[in-house]
Every structure is written in C-alpha cells, then in structure tokens.
XYZ file of C-alpha atoms in Angstrom:
579
model
C 39.209 193.869 -36.454
C 36.936 195.049 -39.226
C 36.149 193.252 -42.442
C 33.731 193.859 -45.289
C 30.495 191.880 -45.716
C 28.211 191.937 -48.738
C 25.484 189.895 -50.400
C 25.970 189.083 -54.065
C 25.427 186.244 -56.514
C 23.309 184.306 -54.065
C 25.921 184.335 -51.303
C 26.830 186.283 -48.200
C 30.551 187.036 -48.534
C 32.900 188.164 -45.784
C 36.109 189.551 -47.270
C 39.453 189.461 -45.449
C 38.161 188.043 -42.190
C 40.957 188.036 -39.566
C 41.970 184.755 -37.937
C 44.409 185.192 -35.044
C 47.051 182.498 -34.647
C 48.530 181.310 -31.338
C 51.570 183.571 -31.824
C 49.411 186.638 -32.447
C 49.873 186.794 -36.224
C 46.659 187.542 -38.139
C 45.818 185.493 -41.230
C 43.170 186.670 -43.673
C 40.320 184.602 -45.086
C 37.346 185.003 -47.412
C 34.114 183.348 -46.269
C 31.351 182.457 -48.722
C 28.126 181.331 -47.043
C 24.402 180.958 -47.663
C 22.347 184.133 -47.249
C 19.876 182.504 -44.901
C 20.878 182.652 -41.264
C 21.849 179.295 -39.857
C 24.693 176.914 -39.237
C 26.374 175.116 -42.110
C 29.289 172.702 -42.537
C 32.537 174.240 -43.758
C 34.703 173.395 -46.785
C 38.137 174.912 -46.144
C 41.338 175.519 -48.077
C 44.605 177.007 -46.827
C 47.440 177.821 -49.208
C 49.905 180.200 -50.841
C 48.433 181.116 -54.228
C 46.551 184.262 -53.251
C 42.797 184.109 -52.661
C 42.481 187.405 -54.501
C 44.039 186.165 -57.759
C 41.501 185.129 -60.377
C 42.053 181.697 -61.922
C 41.501 183.243 -65.365
C 44.303 185.772 -64.859
C 46.827 183.907 -62.756
C 46.622 180.668 -64.751
C 45.448 181.891 -68.129
C 46.400 178.967 -70.371
C 45.145 176.344 -67.916
C 41.826 178.163 -67.731
C 41.546 178.354 -71.510
C 42.301 174.642 -71.893
C 39.682 173.760 -69.273
C 37.045 175.935 -70.931
C 37.768 174.321 -74.284
C 38.057 170.698 -73.206
C 35.820 170.517 -70.105
C 32.983 173.013 -70.549
C 30.983 171.497 -67.676
C 33.795 172.614 -65.336
C 32.918 176.270 -65.952
C 29.146 175.891 -66.339
C 26.515 176.795 -63.764
C 28.616 179.608 -62.312
C 29.607 183.172 -63.165
C 33.242 182.103 -62.544
C 33.864 185.464 -60.837
C 35.101 183.707 -57.711
C 37.231 181.072 -59.430
C 40.613 180.490 -57.791
C 43.350 178.073 -58.791
C 42.914 174.601 -57.264
C 40.147 175.442 -54.774
C 36.387 174.912 -54.921
C 34.133 177.389 -56.717
C 31.792 178.704 -53.988
C 29.010 179.290 -56.504
C 28.809 175.514 -56.940
C 28.873 174.736 -53.209
C 27.144 177.493 -51.233
C 23.706 176.843 -52.830
C 23.951 173.280 -51.508
C 24.316 174.481 -47.927
C 28.081 174.705 -47.433
C 30.299 177.515 -46.200
C 33.418 177.868 -48.341
C 36.414 179.261 -46.467
C 39.647 180.306 -48.200
C 42.645 181.188 -46.077
C 45.777 182.858 -47.429
C 48.627 180.973 -45.783
C 51.226 182.738 -43.657
C 53.333 185.055 -45.806
C 51.121 184.739 -48.901
C 48.424 186.898 -50.428
C 46.739 189.044 -47.788
C 48.323 187.188 -44.842
C 51.595 188.612 -43.444
C 54.441 186.616 -41.959
C 57.402 184.478 -42.951
C 56.706 182.360 -46.039
C 57.896 178.805 -45.414
C 56.027 175.932 -46.996
C 54.736 172.781 -45.296
C 56.649 173.258 -42.035
C 55.341 172.741 -38.504
C 54.317 176.381 -38.242
C 52.068 176.044 -41.272
C 50.555 172.821 -39.951
C 49.744 174.501 -36.644
C 48.199 177.445 -38.502
C 45.955 175.102 -40.479
C 44.959 173.286 -37.288
C 44.048 176.593 -35.625
C 42.063 177.767 -38.675
C 40.026 174.558 -38.613
C 39.212 175.010 -34.969
C 38.423 178.722 -35.511
C 35.950 177.849 -38.276
C 34.247 175.250 -36.115
C 33.134 177.751 -33.470
C 31.858 180.540 -35.734
C 28.145 181.352 -35.481
C 27.553 180.216 -39.079
C 29.272 176.834 -38.558
C 27.837 173.484 -37.510
C 31.237 172.603 -36.060
C 31.996 170.116 -38.832
C 34.889 171.096 -41.102
C 35.985 169.363 -44.291
C 39.152 170.037 -46.296
C 39.138 169.977 -50.091
C 41.400 171.152 -52.896
C 44.035 170.224 -55.457
C 47.809 169.751 -55.163
C 49.134 172.125 -52.463
C 45.587 172.409 -51.128
C 45.455 168.606 -51.100
C 48.927 167.810 -49.820
C 48.641 169.963 -46.719
C 45.448 168.121 -45.789
C 47.461 165.007 -44.922
C 49.562 167.042 -42.501
C 46.643 169.007 -41.086
C 44.730 165.782 -40.482
C 47.762 164.327 -38.719
C 47.535 167.150 -36.139
C 44.079 165.715 -35.352
C 41.949 168.861 -34.984
C 38.867 167.843 -32.960
C 36.432 169.390 -35.468
C 37.971 168.025 -38.661
C 35.319 165.688 -40.070
C 36.661 164.601 -43.492
C 39.305 165.373 -46.134
C 39.353 165.141 -49.931
C 42.979 165.067 -51.087
C 42.986 165.711 -54.832
C 46.366 164.936 -56.424
C 48.352 165.815 -53.318
C 51.700 164.387 -52.188
C 52.457 163.410 -48.606
C 56.142 162.353 -48.580
C 58.068 165.586 -49.054
C 61.211 163.740 -50.104
C 60.043 160.918 -52.392
C 56.871 162.359 -53.888
C 58.324 165.421 -55.536
C 61.545 166.997 -54.321
C 64.083 164.172 -54.494
C 62.996 161.466 -56.933
C 65.149 158.469 -56.124
C 67.513 160.909 -54.398
C 67.835 163.125 -57.495
C 66.954 166.793 -56.966
C 63.901 167.874 -58.957
C 64.044 171.440 -60.292
C 60.288 171.939 -60.021
C 60.231 173.638 -56.629
C 62.831 176.214 -57.618
C 60.811 177.213 -60.671
C 57.510 176.890 -58.791
C 58.649 179.333 -56.136
C 59.725 181.785 -58.838
C 56.544 181.539 -60.897
C 53.686 180.735 -58.534
C 54.724 181.799 -55.036
C 57.055 184.799 -55.077
C 54.575 186.482 -57.428
C 51.841 186.336 -54.750
C 53.962 186.746 -51.618
C 52.480 189.102 -49.055
C 54.096 192.489 -49.605
C 54.202 192.376 -53.405
C 51.372 194.851 -52.975
C 51.179 197.459 -55.731
C 53.387 195.349 -57.979
C 50.886 192.485 -57.924
C 47.368 191.738 -59.103
C 44.119 193.121 -57.772
C 41.142 191.144 -56.553
C 38.755 190.838 -59.526
C 35.671 191.536 -57.349
C 36.774 193.849 -54.538
C 39.554 195.685 -56.349
C 41.815 195.248 -53.311
C 45.483 194.387 -53.754
C 45.694 190.597 -53.795
C 49.106 190.654 -52.072
C 48.682 193.746 -49.924
C 47.792 196.039 -48.442
C 51.454 196.908 -47.860
C 54.123 197.024 -50.547
C 57.543 195.821 -49.393
C 60.930 196.211 -51.050
C 62.514 193.261 -52.835
C 65.030 193.021 -49.997
C 62.238 192.775 -47.428
C 60.458 190.127 -49.485
C 63.606 188.017 -49.677
C 64.039 188.222 -45.900
C 60.429 187.160 -45.437
C 60.675 183.824 -47.256
C 62.626 180.596 -47.155
C 64.963 180.035 -50.081
C 63.371 176.706 -50.914
C 65.714 175.808 -53.770
C 68.782 176.326 -51.569
C 67.284 174.251 -48.764
C 66.425 171.348 -51.061
C 69.894 171.411 -52.591
C 71.489 171.500 -49.142
C 69.422 168.563 -47.864
C 70.415 165.634 -50.053
C 69.336 163.039 -47.507
C 65.981 162.282 -46.022
C 65.811 163.465 -42.417
C 64.293 166.101 -40.115
C 63.860 168.741 -42.842
C 61.711 166.487 -45.032
C 60.037 164.624 -42.167
C 58.773 167.911 -40.720
C 57.180 168.609 -44.091
C 55.682 165.135 -44.522
C 52.575 163.566 -43.031
C 52.575 160.980 -40.289
C 49.967 158.756 -41.919
C 49.473 156.758 -38.734
C 47.818 159.861 -37.288
C 45.519 160.432 -40.285
C 42.335 158.909 -38.918
C 39.503 161.005 -40.398
C 37.383 159.788 -43.325
C 39.218 160.506 -46.548
C 38.811 160.506 -50.302
C 42.137 160.356 -52.144
C 42.052 161.247 -55.858
C 45.115 160.405 -57.979
C 46.071 161.199 -61.576
C 47.532 158.398 -63.725
C 49.558 161.066 -65.537
C 50.830 162.662 -62.340
C 54.360 161.276 -62.397
C 56.609 163.645 -60.513
C 54.114 165.010 -57.957
C 50.435 164.141 -58.432
C 50.169 160.363 -58.122
C 52.413 158.530 -55.689
C 51.316 160.483 -52.623
C 47.661 159.721 -53.208
C 48.241 155.980 -53.658
C 50.688 155.607 -50.779
C 48.587 157.948 -48.653
C 45.470 155.885 -49.221
C 47.255 152.650 -48.330
C 49.112 154.082 -45.343
C 46.470 156.280 -43.704
C 45.115 154.874 -40.449
C 41.536 155.848 -41.289
C 39.097 152.953 -41.473
C 36.839 154.983 -43.749
C 38.872 155.730 -46.853
C 38.300 155.748 -50.584
C 40.616 155.960 -53.588
C 39.797 157.384 -57.011
C 42.202 157.497 -59.969
C 41.610 159.400 -63.196
C 43.415 160.757 -66.227
C 43.351 164.133 -67.896
C 44.760 167.433 -66.765
C 45.799 168.181 -63.211
C 43.113 170.776 -62.600
C 40.005 170.167 -64.754
C 38.599 166.863 -63.378
C 38.230 168.458 -59.952
C 35.786 171.028 -61.385
C 33.836 168.777 -63.765
C 30.404 167.391 -62.906
C 32.089 164.026 -62.327
C 34.492 165.488 -59.785
C 32.114 167.876 -58.022
C 29.314 165.312 -57.714
C 31.686 162.797 -56.158
C 33.099 165.362 -53.722
C 29.632 166.554 -52.696
C 28.343 163.038 -52.091
C 31.360 162.368 -49.883
C 31.016 165.592 -47.884
C 27.219 165.423 -47.680
C 27.623 162.065 -45.983
C 30.362 163.006 -43.522
C 29.605 166.701 -42.885
C 25.820 166.705 -43.084
C 25.011 163.142 -42.111
C 22.980 162.541 -45.266
C 22.248 158.850 -45.791
C 23.017 159.073 -49.484
C 24.693 155.707 -49.939
C 28.276 156.985 -49.821
C 29.121 154.236 -47.334
C 28.192 151.752 -50.074
C 30.445 153.387 -52.664
C 33.279 151.183 -53.940
C 36.446 151.756 -51.944
C 38.437 151.938 -55.202
C 37.155 153.735 -58.316
C 39.533 153.467 -61.268
C 39.219 155.175 -64.612
C 41.028 152.480 -66.593
C 43.043 154.048 -69.398
C 43.150 152.977 -73.038
C 45.078 154.573 -75.926
C 43.353 157.618 -77.355
C 42.568 159.098 -73.923
C 39.705 156.652 -73.448
C 38.714 155.675 -69.911
C 36.433 152.932 -68.622
C 35.322 153.119 -64.991
C 35.905 150.009 -62.895
C 35.394 149.383 -59.198
C 37.837 147.516 -56.992
C 38.181 146.670 -53.325
C 41.919 147.095 -52.614
C 45.161 148.671 -53.853
C 47.226 147.228 -55.396
C 44.716 144.840 -56.947
C 44.774 141.451 -55.246
C 44.459 139.601 -58.556
C 47.583 141.245 -60.005
C 49.848 138.772 -61.765
C 53.219 140.260 -60.895
C 55.233 139.323 -63.951
C 58.966 139.582 -64.552
C 59.986 140.813 -67.980
C 63.702 140.169 -68.340
C 66.015 142.606 -70.111
C 67.837 140.757 -72.894
C 70.966 142.534 -74.168
C 71.332 140.177 -77.128
C 68.208 141.328 -78.955
C 67.193 144.270 -76.729
C 63.950 142.545 -75.863
C 61.733 142.323 -72.805
C 61.044 138.634 -72.381
C 59.302 136.455 -69.823
C 62.203 134.013 -70.170
C 65.264 134.659 -67.983
C 68.508 135.464 -69.806
C 71.153 132.752 -69.477
C 74.011 134.006 -71.655
C 76.065 136.793 -70.114
C 76.154 140.143 -71.808
C 76.344 143.876 -71.261
C 75.165 147.121 -72.786
C 76.972 150.446 -72.388
C 75.517 153.887 -72.976
C 76.577 157.478 -72.509
C 75.087 158.574 -69.196
C 73.832 161.887 -70.578
C 72.835 160.423 -73.930
C 69.603 158.856 -75.182
C 70.141 155.600 -73.315
C 68.897 152.198 -74.416
C 65.453 150.696 -74.982
C 64.200 147.157 -74.418
C 60.875 146.105 -75.910
C 58.363 143.276 -75.926
C 57.386 141.811 -79.274
C 53.990 142.987 -80.603
C 51.332 141.708 -78.227
C 49.179 138.825 -79.420
C 46.483 139.607 -76.869
C 45.592 142.763 -74.898
C 47.593 143.330 -71.722
C 46.454 145.527 -68.854
C 49.071 147.046 -66.581
C 47.578 148.599 -63.437
C 49.749 149.226 -60.386
C 53.359 150.033 -59.468
C 56.386 148.416 -61.096
C 59.866 147.536 -59.850
C 63.086 147.413 -61.836
C 66.155 145.369 -60.925
C 69.437 146.308 -62.580
C 73.072 145.282 -62.318
C 75.056 148.377 -63.159
C 78.556 149.763 -63.243
C 79.743 153.269 -64.009
C 82.925 154.859 -65.206
C 82.540 157.348 -62.341
C 81.623 157.212 -58.639
C 77.872 157.590 -59.245
C 75.105 157.302 -61.827
C 71.512 158.474 -62.129
C 69.022 156.013 -63.576
C 65.943 157.349 -65.323
C 63.513 154.538 -66.171
C 60.720 155.164 -68.680
C 57.850 152.748 -69.298
C 56.490 153.305 -72.796
C 53.961 151.976 -75.310
C 54.423 151.893 -79.080
C 51.738 151.301 -81.704
C 52.067 148.778 -84.569
C 53.735 151.459 -86.725
C 56.400 152.049 -84.094
C 55.020 155.433 -83.001
C 55.067 156.068 -79.262
C 51.638 156.382 -77.660
C 51.714 159.291 -75.212
C 49.015 160.571 -72.904
C 47.745 163.740 -71.316
C 49.740 163.951 -68.127
C 48.723 166.019 -65.148
C 50.556 168.964 -66.738
C 52.383 167.724 -69.833
C 50.175 166.679 -72.779
C 52.745 164.175 -74.052
C 53.596 161.832 -71.189
C 54.781 158.199 -71.218
C 52.897 155.614 -69.169
C 55.275 155.740 -66.210
C 58.583 156.978 -64.841
C 61.051 155.910 -62.180
C 64.313 157.305 -60.855
C 67.253 156.248 -58.701
C 70.676 157.666 -57.890
C 73.000 154.676 -57.613
C 74.683 155.987 -54.461
C 71.200 156.054 -52.853
C 70.541 152.368 -53.586
C 70.313 151.324 -49.912
C 66.900 149.797 -49.234
C 64.713 150.085 -46.163
C 63.981 146.393 -45.762
C 61.079 146.941 -43.385
C 59.201 149.170 -45.836
C 60.185 147.634 -49.161
C 57.759 145.425 -51.059
C 58.536 143.182 -54.030
C 56.637 145.546 -56.323
C 57.647 148.799 -54.569
C 61.219 149.128 -53.331
C 61.588 151.760 -50.608
C 64.959 153.466 -50.262
C 66.164 154.867 -46.957
C 68.042 157.837 -48.507
C 70.193 158.163 -45.410
C 73.643 156.950 -46.488
C 75.833 157.489 -49.533
C 77.146 154.289 -51.074
C 79.525 155.600 -53.707
C 80.352 153.453 -56.710
C 83.781 152.114 -57.473
C 84.354 152.800 -61.179
C 83.840 149.583 -63.120
C 82.446 147.632 -60.168
C 78.964 146.149 -60.578
C 76.223 146.967 -58.048
C 72.633 145.795 -57.772
C 69.898 148.426 -57.966
C 66.187 148.227 -57.231
C 64.320 151.110 -58.844
C 60.785 152.166 -57.928
C 58.674 152.905 -61.003
C 55.524 154.823 -60.190
C 52.136 153.236 -60.761
C 50.377 153.231 -64.098
C 47.128 152.095 -65.656
C 46.921 151.172 -69.316
C 45.271 148.504 -71.457
C 47.779 147.821 -74.242
C 46.024 146.577 -77.401
C 46.997 143.689 -79.653
C 49.880 144.584 -81.962
C 51.284 147.215 -79.629
C 54.551 146.874 -77.711
C 55.559 147.719 -74.140
C 59.046 149.166 -73.838
C 61.484 150.218 -71.141
C 64.025 152.956 -71.777
C 66.983 153.440 -69.420
C 68.948 156.671 -69.571
C 70.798 159.147 -67.384
C 68.619 162.176 -68.049
C 64.956 163.074 -68.231
C 62.657 161.557 -70.821
C 61.847 163.761 -73.795
C 58.984 163.169 -76.196
C 59.880 163.191 -79.882
C 57.668 166.148 -80.738
C 57.132 169.850 -80.043
C 57.235 171.085 -76.457
C 54.125 172.431 -74.759
C 53.768 175.508 -72.577
C 51.619 176.688 -69.683
C 51.634 180.287 -68.498
C 52.450 179.292 -64.917
C 55.413 177.108 -65.927
C 58.860 178.609 -66.328
C 59.983 176.428 -69.235
C 58.336 174.555 -72.122
C 57.475 170.963 -71.224
C 59.099 168.171 -73.229
C 57.443 165.056 -71.801
C 58.013 165.190 -68.047
C 56.129 168.393 -67.434
C 58.007 170.663 -65.023
C 59.392 167.703 -63.081
C 62.896 167.666 -64.521
C 66.270 167.037 -62.930
C 68.729 169.491 -64.440
C 70.365 171.221 -61.493
C 74.089 171.396 -62.338
C 75.101 171.469 -58.673
C 73.148 168.322 -57.922
C 74.268 166.586 -61.126
C 77.839 167.689 -61.917
C 78.928 166.430 -65.324
C 82.186 164.950 -64.043
C 80.179 162.568 -61.838
C 77.000 161.940 -63.838
C 78.298 162.379 -67.363
C 80.346 159.221 -67.707
C 79.470 155.854 -69.204
C 77.023 153.421 -67.668
C 77.157 149.685 -68.296
C 74.262 147.297 -67.651
C 75.170 143.681 -66.929
C 73.101 140.570 -67.638
C 73.236 136.825 -67.202
C 72.027 133.883 -65.148
C 73.480 135.402 -61.977
C 72.470 138.943 -62.963
C 68.724 138.631 -63.749
C 67.905 142.188 -64.737
C 64.145 142.534 -65.044
C 61.162 144.808 -64.682
C 58.299 143.492 -62.559
C 55.055 144.618 -64.196
C 51.526 144.599 -62.701
C 49.652 142.466 -65.242
C 45.912 142.303 -64.601
C 44.266 139.151 -65.982
C 41.582 139.761 -68.587
C 38.051 139.223 -67.313
C-alpha cells in the first residue's frame, strides 16, 4: 500500500501510512520522525478527532484562548501540525522521538464502524502499538501520550499489556466509563450526546467532501470517500441511545472501562482540579488503583487543553519519557510521586510535593448541616428539624461562618443525607462553594467552563446502594446494579460522593454546600466554546437535562432533608493542617 513521504520543517513525514488490523481493516496514520536515519522511541496517539483537522480550525475558540493566555504553548513551533489534544511533533521530533498519530476505526481517514472505547478499539490500539515497535525507524519502545480521549484510552490499551508498551502519560483522562463521565451518581450526563454531534460525527470517515481538508497536504481529512448520511448513520453506534438504554453499570460500561489491575507499565497521571464531570476523577482513581509500581500523579488548574502544551507540561512529559523510553538517567526516578498545584483564589497556584493520595495527614472533618440556622458546623445537631425544597428549584445552601484562619481543602469529600421525596425518586446535586467576605461566590477556571465551583457531586436516590468492599469513609462507591425506589414520604439514608478539590480558603471567606435537584448554574453570563453545542453556565458541558432520564413527574417533586441526633447529616471535608 502506497503512502506519501516528504521532508519539511525539520522532519521526515509519512502521510496516511496503512496499518493492517487482525480483521484485515486498514487504519491510517501520520508518522513524524527525525530526518537522520536511525531508530527512535515512539510517542503514539489513537483517537477519533481526525488527524487531518487543524487545531486552529476545528477548535477555534480554544486555540484563541490558549494563544492569548498561554503564549508559551504555541511558541517554538510553526503550529502547522497542531492537532486537538495530541502532541505537537515540532516540539518532540527534534528531541529524538517519532510521533505517530492514528485515526481510530471509523474516524478521519480510517474506515470502519465507529464505536468508542469498546473491545474492538482496544485491540486496534494494542495492534498499532505492536506495529510501531517493529518498524525500521523504531527502537521498539512505545509511549502513549495525549489529553482526554487520547488519555482515557491509554488506561485500556495498557490493560491489554502490549509487550512493547513502555510508558503512558494519561492527561485528564477517565477510566471508569460509568462513574467518570456518562452516569454521574447514576444520572445520565448529556455530554456524550452533544459530543458525538459536535466533535465526532463531523469527522467520521466518509464525511469526505463535506468535511475539512488537511491544512498541509490538502487531502480530505475524513475521506477519501464521501458517503451518504444514511451510510454514515449505519457506520456508527448511536452512543446517546446506548447510554440512555443502559441505566445500570454492567457489561456495556465494563467493556469500555479499564481493568486497573492489569495496568502495570510506568505511568504519569495528570488531573485537572476544575475537571468535574470528566477530567479529574479518573486520573485520581486511576493513579491509586493502577497496579504499576512506578507511577506519578500531577494535578493542575487552568483550561483542559493548554497546560499540556505549555513549557511546564511539555518539559514534565519529556523528562518522564526520556527516562522510560530512552533510558536517560535524568533524575525522573527521584521526582516526587505527587506534584500538586495547590489552588488559591484568583487562579493562583503554589506547587507542593507529596508522597501519597489522598494525603496521609488529612484531617477528615465532619461539618454538620444545621437546618435551624442553615449553617455548616463542626458540632453535631441535636434538635430535630427538616428543610424542604422544590426538586427542580434552586435548592438550599448551608454555610460555615467566616473563617478565622485559612483552611485548605485538598482531597475528595463525602456527604451523608437523610432524605425523603414526594415521589418515588430524587436526584441530588451537591455543590461545594466558596464565598468572599462580601458574599460573592469565588469561581474558578474549570477544565472547560471558566466559572466553576470548587467541587460537585451527584446521586440518584434509587441508586443509593453501596458497594461495601470498595467504599471508603471519604469516597462512597455505589454499585449501580439495583433500583431501590423511594416510598413517598419515607426517609432514606444517602451517601454522596463529591469529587476531589484543592483550595486554600482565606480568612474571612466562607465554605458552603448547596443541595438541589438540577445542575449548578453560576450567577453570571454563560460562556461558549466553538466545539460545545450549548453555552456553559457553570458545569461546562457536563449537564444532566435528558427528559427521558429525568421525567418531571418523578424528579420534579419536593425533597425534604431530615436532621437530628439520630440523623447526623454532614459533609466530610479533607482539611489539610497548616504547616
């Protein structure tokens, strides 16, 4: 099979190289390598966004924000080869790496049935790794790197244990297909439906003439054939329908999740404090759960995409891969196992090194919900009481008094509630928030939404069953395998997982907890990104508004919270003692 080779911009580039899978299907890849003959380690990505779509065109607003706010991310390169969420070869090839981009089955230049994260895709990735290892320009050592989709599928590829996979860098990538993004607390997230419409169907193989062209070669990014809309529909899974049909965790989600016990290669897991909904939990749980004895965790703030491309991100990635792919004795083995960018109001971050996650010195502290003054107090509530709110209304907020000394919260949180509903179910949306001395909420740049609270948690009351073997005091783990419907008016006990956070709350500020039956919305103008279907109001695209999953007659009733000596409703917060 022929492919085009050329030398340009200090690289030897092979365009549309064929890689034959075990079932005979041919995937297409672009290979960027040093001009000098020799063998080099490989940095690989495999995914559905179209290797021929320029970052600047496909993700215009994200690119513009990165150029404005992180100029080092776009410096030292012509940016002609920039793709969404994968490494820029102009920053890697000069340092003696081959960069390999594979269009996944059914996407971009690769034909086939488009079905995300399934066993077929995992086998394809495995085969691509092994193909790369035996090419004449390869040393036989392959590393995986990339953001989000290009990070998440690394967990699964590593779990297939390709013999030549040497290391992975999972940047803001989930691993639990149920809990990390599609079914928060059992509640269907609308993100995937909109994601498939905006970011995947637009670059499906066969869009052909209706799609974009490669900015360098001029070839059709989703060609060379142009299929009818009917043919395109037949060639892809209806992801939204599948997620709606699969309310419970089981074979569908397990096939698309990583078996962390089989992830044994060296790994660097990079999480985003503002990644609630998709880009945080998987990296923290993946780091803890992976079987690898050589593993590192990094956690940062800022946008979902830019830190990966900054000098900070690239230098860290290169040091990691130079050590494991090239054998350079550069001191990576002495790097701290945990590198946290500790967040302060005003988007300020202070780097701190740790040795474990969660932090061993955490003072897990109960803050009790007091219905009598709507406070969060360290003193248990003795007098019985209740608070009722409209399930689809603004909910209720409990708050600490103004802090008399700074308080750092770093780690996951757990919420215990005693709840009844006027219907047979209820969705709980928990929002951890910070307010300044003037009572104005302090929001942060989330992975996608620029106005995010410090943390979020979710639970559908009928999904309250816990997996006792996997639950921890600070991180309840729900089995999501059995409906436990509510009896209207009858009180049940709920344990709600609230995703991890990191924030140093200054003196005079307050920590608050809002409970409601719908997504959090920031009290300000919505923000937009060109690759997002709807404006973002505080949760980014990770909202829960599917009317079939949340019928009003079930989730639109009244919810009552109950309190007292025998109903100790509280939120367990990860307080880190001041040094």
